[in-house]
mmCIF file of C-alpha atoms in Angstrom:
data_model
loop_
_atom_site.group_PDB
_atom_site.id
_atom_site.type_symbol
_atom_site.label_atom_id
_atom_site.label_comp_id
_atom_site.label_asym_id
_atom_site.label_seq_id
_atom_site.Cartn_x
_atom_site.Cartn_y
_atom_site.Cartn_z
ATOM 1 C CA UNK R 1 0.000 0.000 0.000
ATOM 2 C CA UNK R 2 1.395 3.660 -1.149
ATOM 3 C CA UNK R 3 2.413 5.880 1.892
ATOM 4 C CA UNK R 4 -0.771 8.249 2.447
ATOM 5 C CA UNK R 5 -0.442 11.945 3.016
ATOM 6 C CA UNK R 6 -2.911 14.790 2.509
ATOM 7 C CA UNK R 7 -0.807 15.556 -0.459
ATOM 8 C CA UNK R 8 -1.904 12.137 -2.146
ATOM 9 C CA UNK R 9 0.063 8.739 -1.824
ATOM 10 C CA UNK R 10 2.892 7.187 -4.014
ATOM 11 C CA UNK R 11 0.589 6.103 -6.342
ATOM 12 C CA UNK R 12 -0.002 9.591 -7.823
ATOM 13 C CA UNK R 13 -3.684 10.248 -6.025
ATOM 14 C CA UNK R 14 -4.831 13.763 -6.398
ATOM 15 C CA UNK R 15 -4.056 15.773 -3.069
ATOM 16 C CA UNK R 16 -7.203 16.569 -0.868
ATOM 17 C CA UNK R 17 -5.892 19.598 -0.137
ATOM 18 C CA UNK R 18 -3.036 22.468 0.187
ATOM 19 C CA UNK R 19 -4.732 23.759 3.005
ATOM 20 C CA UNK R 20 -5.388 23.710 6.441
ATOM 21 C CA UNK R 21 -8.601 21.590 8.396
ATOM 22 C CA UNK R 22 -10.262 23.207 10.881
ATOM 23 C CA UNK R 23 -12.870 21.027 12.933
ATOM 24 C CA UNK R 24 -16.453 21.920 14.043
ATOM 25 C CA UNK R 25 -18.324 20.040 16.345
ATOM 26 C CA UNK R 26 -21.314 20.458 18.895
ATOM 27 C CA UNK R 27 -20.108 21.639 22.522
ATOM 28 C CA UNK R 28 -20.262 18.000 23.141
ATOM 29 C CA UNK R 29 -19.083 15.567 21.241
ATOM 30 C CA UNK R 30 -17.753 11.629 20.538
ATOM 31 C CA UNK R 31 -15.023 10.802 18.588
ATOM 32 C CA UNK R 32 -13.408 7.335 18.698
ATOM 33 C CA UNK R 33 -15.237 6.702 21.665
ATOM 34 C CA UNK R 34 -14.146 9.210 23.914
ATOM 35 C CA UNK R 35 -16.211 12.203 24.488
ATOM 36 C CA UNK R 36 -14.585 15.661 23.939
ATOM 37 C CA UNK R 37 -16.025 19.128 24.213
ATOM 38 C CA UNK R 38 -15.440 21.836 21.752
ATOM 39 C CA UNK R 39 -14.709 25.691 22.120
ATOM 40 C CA UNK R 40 -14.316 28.673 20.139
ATOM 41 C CA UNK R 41 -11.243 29.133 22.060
ATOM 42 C CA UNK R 42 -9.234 26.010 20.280
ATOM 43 C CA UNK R 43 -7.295 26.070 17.873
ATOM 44 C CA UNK R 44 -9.609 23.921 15.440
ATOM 45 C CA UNK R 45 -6.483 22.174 13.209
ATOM 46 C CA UNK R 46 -7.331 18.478 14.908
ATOM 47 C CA UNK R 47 -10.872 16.739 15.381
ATOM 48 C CA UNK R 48 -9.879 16.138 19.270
ATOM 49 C CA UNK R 49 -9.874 20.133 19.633
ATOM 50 C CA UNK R 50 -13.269 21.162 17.682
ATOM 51 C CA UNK R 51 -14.226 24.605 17.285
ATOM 52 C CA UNK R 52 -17.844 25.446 17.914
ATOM 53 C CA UNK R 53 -18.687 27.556 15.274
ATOM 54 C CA UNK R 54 -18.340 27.336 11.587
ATOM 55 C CA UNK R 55 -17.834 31.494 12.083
ATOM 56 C CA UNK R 56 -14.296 31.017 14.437
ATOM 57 C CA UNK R 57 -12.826 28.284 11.583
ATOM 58 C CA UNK R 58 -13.381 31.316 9.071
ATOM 59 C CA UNK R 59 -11.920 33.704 11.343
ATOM 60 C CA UNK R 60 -9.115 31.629 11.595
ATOM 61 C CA UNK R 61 -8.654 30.015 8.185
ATOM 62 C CA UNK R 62 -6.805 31.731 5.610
ATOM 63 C CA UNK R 63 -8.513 33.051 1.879
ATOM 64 C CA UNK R 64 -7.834 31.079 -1.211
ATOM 65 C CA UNK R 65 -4.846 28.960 -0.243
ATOM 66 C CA UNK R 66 -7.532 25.944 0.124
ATOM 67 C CA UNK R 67 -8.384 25.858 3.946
ATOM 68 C CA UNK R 68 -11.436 23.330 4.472
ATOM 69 C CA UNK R 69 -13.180 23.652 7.562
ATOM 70 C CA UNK R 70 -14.949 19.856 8.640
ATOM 71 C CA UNK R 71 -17.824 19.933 10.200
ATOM 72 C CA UNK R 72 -19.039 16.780 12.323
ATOM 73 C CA UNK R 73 -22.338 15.963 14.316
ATOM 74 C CA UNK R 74 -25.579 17.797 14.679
ATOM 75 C CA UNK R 75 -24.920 21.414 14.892
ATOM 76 C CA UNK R 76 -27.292 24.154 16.086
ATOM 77 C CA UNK R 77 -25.862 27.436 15.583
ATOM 78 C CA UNK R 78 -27.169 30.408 18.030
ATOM 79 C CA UNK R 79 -26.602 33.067 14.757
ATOM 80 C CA UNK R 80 -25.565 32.737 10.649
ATOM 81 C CA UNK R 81 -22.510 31.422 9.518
ATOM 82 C CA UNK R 82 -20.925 33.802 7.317
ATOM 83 C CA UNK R 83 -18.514 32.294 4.784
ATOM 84 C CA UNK R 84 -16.716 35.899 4.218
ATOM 85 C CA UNK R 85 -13.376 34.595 2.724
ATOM 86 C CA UNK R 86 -13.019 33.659 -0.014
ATOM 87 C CA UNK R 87 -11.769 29.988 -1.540
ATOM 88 C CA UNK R 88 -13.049 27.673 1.572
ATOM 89 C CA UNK R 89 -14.603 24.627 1.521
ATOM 90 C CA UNK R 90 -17.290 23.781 4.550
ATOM 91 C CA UNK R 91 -17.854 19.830 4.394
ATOM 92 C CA UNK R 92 -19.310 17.603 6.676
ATOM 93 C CA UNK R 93 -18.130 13.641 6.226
ATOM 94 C CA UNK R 94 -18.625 12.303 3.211
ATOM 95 C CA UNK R 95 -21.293 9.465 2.395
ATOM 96 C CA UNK R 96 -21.836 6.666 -0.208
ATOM 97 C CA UNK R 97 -23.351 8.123 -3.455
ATOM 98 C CA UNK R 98 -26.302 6.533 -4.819
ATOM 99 C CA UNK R 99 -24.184 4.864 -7.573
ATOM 100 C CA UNK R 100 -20.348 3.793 -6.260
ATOM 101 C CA UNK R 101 -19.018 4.673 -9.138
ATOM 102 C CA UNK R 102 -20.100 8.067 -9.765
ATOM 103 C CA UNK R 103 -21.917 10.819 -7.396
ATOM 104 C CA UNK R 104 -25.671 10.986 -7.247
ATOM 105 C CA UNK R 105 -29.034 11.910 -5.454
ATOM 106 C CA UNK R 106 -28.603 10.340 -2.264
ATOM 107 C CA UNK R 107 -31.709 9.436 -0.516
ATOM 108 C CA UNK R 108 -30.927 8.995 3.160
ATOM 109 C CA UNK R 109 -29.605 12.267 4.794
ATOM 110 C CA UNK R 110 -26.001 13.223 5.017
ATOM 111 C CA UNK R 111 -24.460 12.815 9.060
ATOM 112 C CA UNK R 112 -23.440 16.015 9.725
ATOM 113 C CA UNK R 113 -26.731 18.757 10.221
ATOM 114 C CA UNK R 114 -26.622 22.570 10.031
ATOM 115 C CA UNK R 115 -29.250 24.667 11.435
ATOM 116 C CA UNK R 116 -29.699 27.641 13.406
ATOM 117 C CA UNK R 117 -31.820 28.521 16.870
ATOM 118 C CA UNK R 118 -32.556 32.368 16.318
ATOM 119 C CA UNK R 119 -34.450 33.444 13.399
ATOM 120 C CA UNK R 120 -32.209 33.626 10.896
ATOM 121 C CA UNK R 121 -30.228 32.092 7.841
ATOM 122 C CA UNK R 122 -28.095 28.913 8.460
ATOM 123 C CA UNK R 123 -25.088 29.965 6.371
ATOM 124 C CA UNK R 124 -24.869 33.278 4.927
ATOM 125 C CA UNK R 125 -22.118 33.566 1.992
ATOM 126 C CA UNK R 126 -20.610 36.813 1.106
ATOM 127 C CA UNK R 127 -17.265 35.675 -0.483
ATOM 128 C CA UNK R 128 -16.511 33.881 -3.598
ATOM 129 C CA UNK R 129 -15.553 30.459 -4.285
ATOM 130 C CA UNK R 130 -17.139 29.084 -1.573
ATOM 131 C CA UNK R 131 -17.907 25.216 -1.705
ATOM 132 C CA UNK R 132 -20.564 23.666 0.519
ATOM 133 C CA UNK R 133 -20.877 19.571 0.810
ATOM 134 C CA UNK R 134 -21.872 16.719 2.738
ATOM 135 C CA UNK R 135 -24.307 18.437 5.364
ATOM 136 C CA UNK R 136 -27.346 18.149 5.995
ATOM 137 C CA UNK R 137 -29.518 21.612 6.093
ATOM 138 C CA UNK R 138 -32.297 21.995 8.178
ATOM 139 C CA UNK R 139 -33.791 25.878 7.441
ATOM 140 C CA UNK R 140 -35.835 27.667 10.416
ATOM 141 C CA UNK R 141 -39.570 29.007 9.499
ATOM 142 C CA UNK R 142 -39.266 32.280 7.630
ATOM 143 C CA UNK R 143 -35.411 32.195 6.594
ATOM 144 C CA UNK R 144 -32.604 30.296 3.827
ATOM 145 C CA UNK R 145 -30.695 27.112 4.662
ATOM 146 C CA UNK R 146 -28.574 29.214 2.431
ATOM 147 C CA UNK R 147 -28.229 32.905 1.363
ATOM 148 C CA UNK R 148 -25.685 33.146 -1.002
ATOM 149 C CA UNK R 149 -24.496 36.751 -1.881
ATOM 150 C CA UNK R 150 -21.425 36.071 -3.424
ATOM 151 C CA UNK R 151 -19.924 34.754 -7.045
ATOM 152 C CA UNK R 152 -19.132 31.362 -8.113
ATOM 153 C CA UNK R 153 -19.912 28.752 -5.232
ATOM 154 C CA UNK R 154 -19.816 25.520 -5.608
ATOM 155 C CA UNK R 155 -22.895 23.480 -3.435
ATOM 156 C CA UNK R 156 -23.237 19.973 -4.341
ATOM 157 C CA UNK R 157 -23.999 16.687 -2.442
ATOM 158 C CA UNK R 158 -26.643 17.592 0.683
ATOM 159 C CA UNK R 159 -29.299 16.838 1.917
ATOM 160 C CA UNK R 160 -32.272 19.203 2.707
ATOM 161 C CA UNK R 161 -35.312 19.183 5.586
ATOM 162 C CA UNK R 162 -38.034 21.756 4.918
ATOM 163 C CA UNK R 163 -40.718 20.868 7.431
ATOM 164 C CA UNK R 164 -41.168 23.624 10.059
ATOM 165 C CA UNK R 165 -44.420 25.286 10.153
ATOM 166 C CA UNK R 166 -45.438 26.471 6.354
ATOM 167 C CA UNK R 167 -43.559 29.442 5.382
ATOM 168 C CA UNK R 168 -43.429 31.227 1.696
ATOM 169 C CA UNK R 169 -40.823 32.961 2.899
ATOM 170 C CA UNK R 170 -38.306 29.327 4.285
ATOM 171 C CA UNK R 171 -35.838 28.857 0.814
ATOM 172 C CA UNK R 172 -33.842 26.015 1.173
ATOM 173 C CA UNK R 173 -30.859 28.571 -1.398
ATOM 174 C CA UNK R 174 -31.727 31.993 -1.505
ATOM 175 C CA UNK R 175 -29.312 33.715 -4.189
ATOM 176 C CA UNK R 176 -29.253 37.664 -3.568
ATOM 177 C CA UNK R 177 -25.963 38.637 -4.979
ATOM 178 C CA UNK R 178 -25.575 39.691 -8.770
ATOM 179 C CA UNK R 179 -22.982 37.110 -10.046
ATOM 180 C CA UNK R 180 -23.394 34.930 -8.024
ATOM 181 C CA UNK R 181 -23.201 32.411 -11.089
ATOM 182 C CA UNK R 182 -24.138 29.227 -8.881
ATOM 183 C CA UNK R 183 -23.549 25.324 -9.327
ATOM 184 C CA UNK R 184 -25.519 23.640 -6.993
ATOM 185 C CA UNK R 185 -26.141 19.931 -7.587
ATOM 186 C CA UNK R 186 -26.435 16.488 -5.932
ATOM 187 C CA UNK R 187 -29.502 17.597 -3.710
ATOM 188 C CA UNK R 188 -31.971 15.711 -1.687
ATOM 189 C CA UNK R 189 -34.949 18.017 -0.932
ATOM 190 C CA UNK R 190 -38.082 16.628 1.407
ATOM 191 C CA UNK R 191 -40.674 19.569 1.549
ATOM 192 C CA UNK R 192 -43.899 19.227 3.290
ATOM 193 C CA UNK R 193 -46.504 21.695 2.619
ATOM 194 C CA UNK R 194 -46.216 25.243 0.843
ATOM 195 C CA UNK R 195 -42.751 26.741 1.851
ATOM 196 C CA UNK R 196 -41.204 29.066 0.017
ATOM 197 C CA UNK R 197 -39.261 27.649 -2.995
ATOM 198 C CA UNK R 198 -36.279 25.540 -2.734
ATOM 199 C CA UNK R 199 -34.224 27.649 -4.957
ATOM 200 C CA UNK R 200 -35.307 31.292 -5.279
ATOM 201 C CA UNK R 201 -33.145 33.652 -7.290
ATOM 202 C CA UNK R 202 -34.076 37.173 -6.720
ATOM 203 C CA UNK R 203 -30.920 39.803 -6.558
ATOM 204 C CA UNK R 204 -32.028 43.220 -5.168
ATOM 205 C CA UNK R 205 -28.317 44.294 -6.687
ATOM 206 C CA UNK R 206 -28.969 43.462 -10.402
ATOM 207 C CA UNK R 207 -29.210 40.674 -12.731
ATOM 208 C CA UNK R 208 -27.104 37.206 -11.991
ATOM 209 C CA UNK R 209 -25.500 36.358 -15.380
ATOM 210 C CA UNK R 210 -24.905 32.271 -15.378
ATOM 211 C CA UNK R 211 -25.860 29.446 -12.830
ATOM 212 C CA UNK R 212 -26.671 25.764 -12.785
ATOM 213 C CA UNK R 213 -29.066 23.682 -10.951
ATOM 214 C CA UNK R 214 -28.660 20.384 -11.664
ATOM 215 C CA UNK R 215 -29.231 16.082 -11.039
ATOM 216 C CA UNK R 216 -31.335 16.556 -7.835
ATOM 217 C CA UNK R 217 -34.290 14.650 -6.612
ATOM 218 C CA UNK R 218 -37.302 17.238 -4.582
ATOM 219 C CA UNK R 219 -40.072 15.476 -2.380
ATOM 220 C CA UNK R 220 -43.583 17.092 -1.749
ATOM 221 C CA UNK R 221 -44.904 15.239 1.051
ATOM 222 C CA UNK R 222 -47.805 16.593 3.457
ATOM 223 C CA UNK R 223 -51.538 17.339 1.703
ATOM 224 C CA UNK R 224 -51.139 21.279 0.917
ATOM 225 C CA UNK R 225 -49.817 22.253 -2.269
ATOM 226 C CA UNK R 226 -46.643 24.113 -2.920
ATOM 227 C CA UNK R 227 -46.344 26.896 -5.229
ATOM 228 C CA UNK R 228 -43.188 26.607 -6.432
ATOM 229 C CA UNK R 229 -39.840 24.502 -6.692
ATOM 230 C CA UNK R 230 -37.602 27.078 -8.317
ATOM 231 C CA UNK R 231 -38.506 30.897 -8.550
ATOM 232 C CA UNK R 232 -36.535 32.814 -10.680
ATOM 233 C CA UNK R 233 -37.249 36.979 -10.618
ATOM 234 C CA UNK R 234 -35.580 39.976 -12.325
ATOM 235 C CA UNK R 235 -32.474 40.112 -13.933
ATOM 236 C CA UNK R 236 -31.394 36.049 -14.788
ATOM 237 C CA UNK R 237 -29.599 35.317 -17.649
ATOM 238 C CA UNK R 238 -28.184 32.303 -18.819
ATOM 239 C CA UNK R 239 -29.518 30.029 -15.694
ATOM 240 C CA UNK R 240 -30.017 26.405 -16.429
ATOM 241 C CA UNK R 241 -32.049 23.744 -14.877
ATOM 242 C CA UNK R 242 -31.213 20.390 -15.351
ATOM 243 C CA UNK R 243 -31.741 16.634 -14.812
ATOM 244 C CA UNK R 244 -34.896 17.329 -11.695
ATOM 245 C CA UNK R 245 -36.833 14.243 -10.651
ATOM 246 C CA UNK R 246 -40.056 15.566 -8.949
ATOM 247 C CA UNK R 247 -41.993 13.351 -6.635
ATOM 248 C CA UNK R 248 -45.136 14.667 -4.884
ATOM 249 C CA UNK R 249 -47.634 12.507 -2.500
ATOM 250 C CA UNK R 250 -50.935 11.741 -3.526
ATOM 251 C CA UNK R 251 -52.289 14.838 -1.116
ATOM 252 C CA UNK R 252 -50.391 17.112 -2.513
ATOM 253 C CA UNK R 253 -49.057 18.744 -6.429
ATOM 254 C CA UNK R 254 -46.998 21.784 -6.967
ATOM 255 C CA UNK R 255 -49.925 24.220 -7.768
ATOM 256 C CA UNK R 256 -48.037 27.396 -9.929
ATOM 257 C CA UNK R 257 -44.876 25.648 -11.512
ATOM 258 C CA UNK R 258 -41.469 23.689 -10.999
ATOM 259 C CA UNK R 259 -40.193 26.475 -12.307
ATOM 260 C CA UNK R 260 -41.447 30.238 -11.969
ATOM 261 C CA UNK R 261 -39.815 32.783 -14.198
ATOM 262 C CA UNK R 262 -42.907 35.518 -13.608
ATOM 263 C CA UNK R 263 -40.998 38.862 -13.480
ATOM 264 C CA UNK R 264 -38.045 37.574 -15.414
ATOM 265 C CA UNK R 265 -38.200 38.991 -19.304
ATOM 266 C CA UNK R 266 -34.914 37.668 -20.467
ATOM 267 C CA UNK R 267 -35.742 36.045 -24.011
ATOM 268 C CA UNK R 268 -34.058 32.625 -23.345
ATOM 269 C CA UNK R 269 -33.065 34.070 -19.566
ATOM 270 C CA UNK R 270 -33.791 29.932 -18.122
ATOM 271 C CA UNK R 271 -32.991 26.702 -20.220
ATOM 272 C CA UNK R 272 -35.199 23.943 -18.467
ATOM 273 C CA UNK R 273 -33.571 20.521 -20.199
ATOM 274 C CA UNK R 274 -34.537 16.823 -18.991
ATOM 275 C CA UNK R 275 -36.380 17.249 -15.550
ATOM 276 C CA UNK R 276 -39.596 14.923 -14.709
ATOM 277 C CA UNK R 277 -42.358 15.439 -12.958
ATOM 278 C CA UNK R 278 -46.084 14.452 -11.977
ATOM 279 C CA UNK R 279 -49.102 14.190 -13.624
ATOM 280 C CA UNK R 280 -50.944 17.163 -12.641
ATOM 281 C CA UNK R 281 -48.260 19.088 -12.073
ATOM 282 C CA UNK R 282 -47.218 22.489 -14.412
ATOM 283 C CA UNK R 283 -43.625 22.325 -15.137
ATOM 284 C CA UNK R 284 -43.141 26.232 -15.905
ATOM 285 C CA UNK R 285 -44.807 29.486 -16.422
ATOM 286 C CA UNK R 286 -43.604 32.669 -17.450
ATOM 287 C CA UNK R 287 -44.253 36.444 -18.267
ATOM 288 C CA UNK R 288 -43.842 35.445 -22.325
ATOM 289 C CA UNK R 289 -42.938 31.997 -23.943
ATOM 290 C CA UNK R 290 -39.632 33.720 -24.961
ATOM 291 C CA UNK R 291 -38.246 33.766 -21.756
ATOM 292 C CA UNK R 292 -37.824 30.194 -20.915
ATOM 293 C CA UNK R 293 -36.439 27.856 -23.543
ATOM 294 C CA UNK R 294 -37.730 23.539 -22.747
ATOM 295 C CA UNK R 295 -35.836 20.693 -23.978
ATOM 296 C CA UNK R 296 -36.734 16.973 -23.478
ATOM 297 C CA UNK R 297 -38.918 17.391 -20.043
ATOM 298 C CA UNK R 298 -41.785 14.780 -19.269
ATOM 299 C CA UNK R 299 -44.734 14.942 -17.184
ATOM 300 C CA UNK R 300 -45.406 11.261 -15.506
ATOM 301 C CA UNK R 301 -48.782 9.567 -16.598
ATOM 302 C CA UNK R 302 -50.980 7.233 -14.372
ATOM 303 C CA UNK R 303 -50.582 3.173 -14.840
ATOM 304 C CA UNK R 304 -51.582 2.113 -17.891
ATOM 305 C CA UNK R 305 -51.090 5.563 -20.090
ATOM 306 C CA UNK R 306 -48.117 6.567 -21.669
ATOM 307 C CA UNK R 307 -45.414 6.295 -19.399
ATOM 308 C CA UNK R 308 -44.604 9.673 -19.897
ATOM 309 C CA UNK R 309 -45.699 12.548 -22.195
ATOM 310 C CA UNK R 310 -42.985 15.194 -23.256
ATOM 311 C CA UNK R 311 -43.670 18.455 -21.790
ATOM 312 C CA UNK R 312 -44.025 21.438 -23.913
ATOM 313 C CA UNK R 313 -45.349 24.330 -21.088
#
């Protein structure tokens, strides 16, 4: 067996990282067995010295030079975390993908959780670069799991919870920057009654030029509908959504669209290409059919129809 080190083993394996790790943990914690307590007063760089908070590893990590900070257990923050340098990962411990061989929608919720006890966002990201993996978000009535204000993150692989009391106003992303130019994919979302959308991009800065949401499965559960999936407002340009598998109970349908563009009067603004969803349920709707362009989307049929009739609204 090759000699491991962060910077790969003798067989040539791409380095995790050039950075440093900074652990996160609850006040009270196991690891190995042994029970340890964290504290925003350690140093963070080894799992048997936690920090508490996700906002003391960015206070001491270091911008772009690849810092990661782990996060491990169930985590309730008393305020945000703001991500506000720029080129850190925040990852809790990786789990199987769906397929072995290549990442997927995973159906059973990631180990590490991420959610807040005042009335506020879970992560708020105001620096660019930022990836965000491997946790499991669990938004508070009213607020974002994330509010991302900031270009080019990277948020893949996590599971979501969006059960509190219904809200129109609980996103699971909230994007409010104006290139922010997003790739989120890899997401498990289980929504019970009519929250606000999962994914709602709506800058009050100016238009967001680029984005990607992509190979994720969303879950309607409960007996109300919900209104939307993905809301998309002024200003978006060149956003696609891809590769969505819808799944609502039998008590409830999404009752305006998978995907709202209302507002947004970009001809061609949102490219919907190869997402599924249920009979009954509208896929889009828009101020014009200009400003949404559909490719190879099908709406599900009951037993014994079609199997699946290509969408074309």
């Amino acid at each position: 067996m090759g000699f491991l080190t962060k910077w790969g083993s003798a067989w040539g394996d791409i380095p995790l990282t050039t950075g440093r790790i900074f652990w996160v943990a609850p006040s009270n914690y196991t690891l190995e067995g042994r029970a340890y307590s964290s504290s925003d007063n350690h140093d963070g760089l080894s799992p048997e010295r936690a920090l508490t908070t996700i906002n003391q590893a960015v206070t001491n990590a270091t911008a772009d030079v690849g810092d990661t900070i782990m996060v491990i257990g169930a985590n309730t923050f008393a305020a945000t975390q703001t991500i506000s340098k720029a080129g850190l990962r925040i990852m809790g411990l990786p789990g199987g993908p769906v397929d072995a061989h290549a990442h997927g929608t995973r159906t059973t919720r990631y180990g590490t959780t991420v959610t807040t006890s005042a009335t506020a966002d879970v992560f708020t990201v105001t620096a660019a670069r930022t990836e965000i993996a491997y946790l499991h978000f669990v938004p508070v009535a009213a607020k974002a799991g994330i509010n991302l204000a900031a270009a080019d993150a990277n948020i893949h692989d996590l599971t979501w919870n969006m059960t509190t009391a219904a809200n129109t106003a609980t996103f699971g992303i909230s994007i409010t920057g104006a290139t922010a130019r997003p790739r989120i994919s890899n997401c498990y979302v289980y929504v019970e009654d009519n929250q606000g959308p999962f994914l709602r991009c709506a800058s009050a800065t100016g238009g967001m030029d680029g984005g990607i949401f992509r190979r994720s499965t969303i879950v309607l559960a409960g007996t109300t509908a919900w209104d939307d999936v993905i809301e998309i407002t002024t200003g978006v340009d060149n956003f696609l959504v891809a590769d969505l598998d819808i799944v609502a109970s039998s008590g409830a349908r999404i009752g305006t669209a998978v995907v709202n563009v209302t507002g947004n009067t970009n001809d061609n603004g949102v490219t919907v290409m190869r997402c599924m969803q249920p009979v009954g349920v509208l896929l889009t709707t828009a101020t014009a059919t200009s400003d949404i362009s559909l490719c190879n989307n099908y709406i599900a049929t009951i037993n014994g129809g079609t199997g699946g009739t290509l969408d074309t609204v």
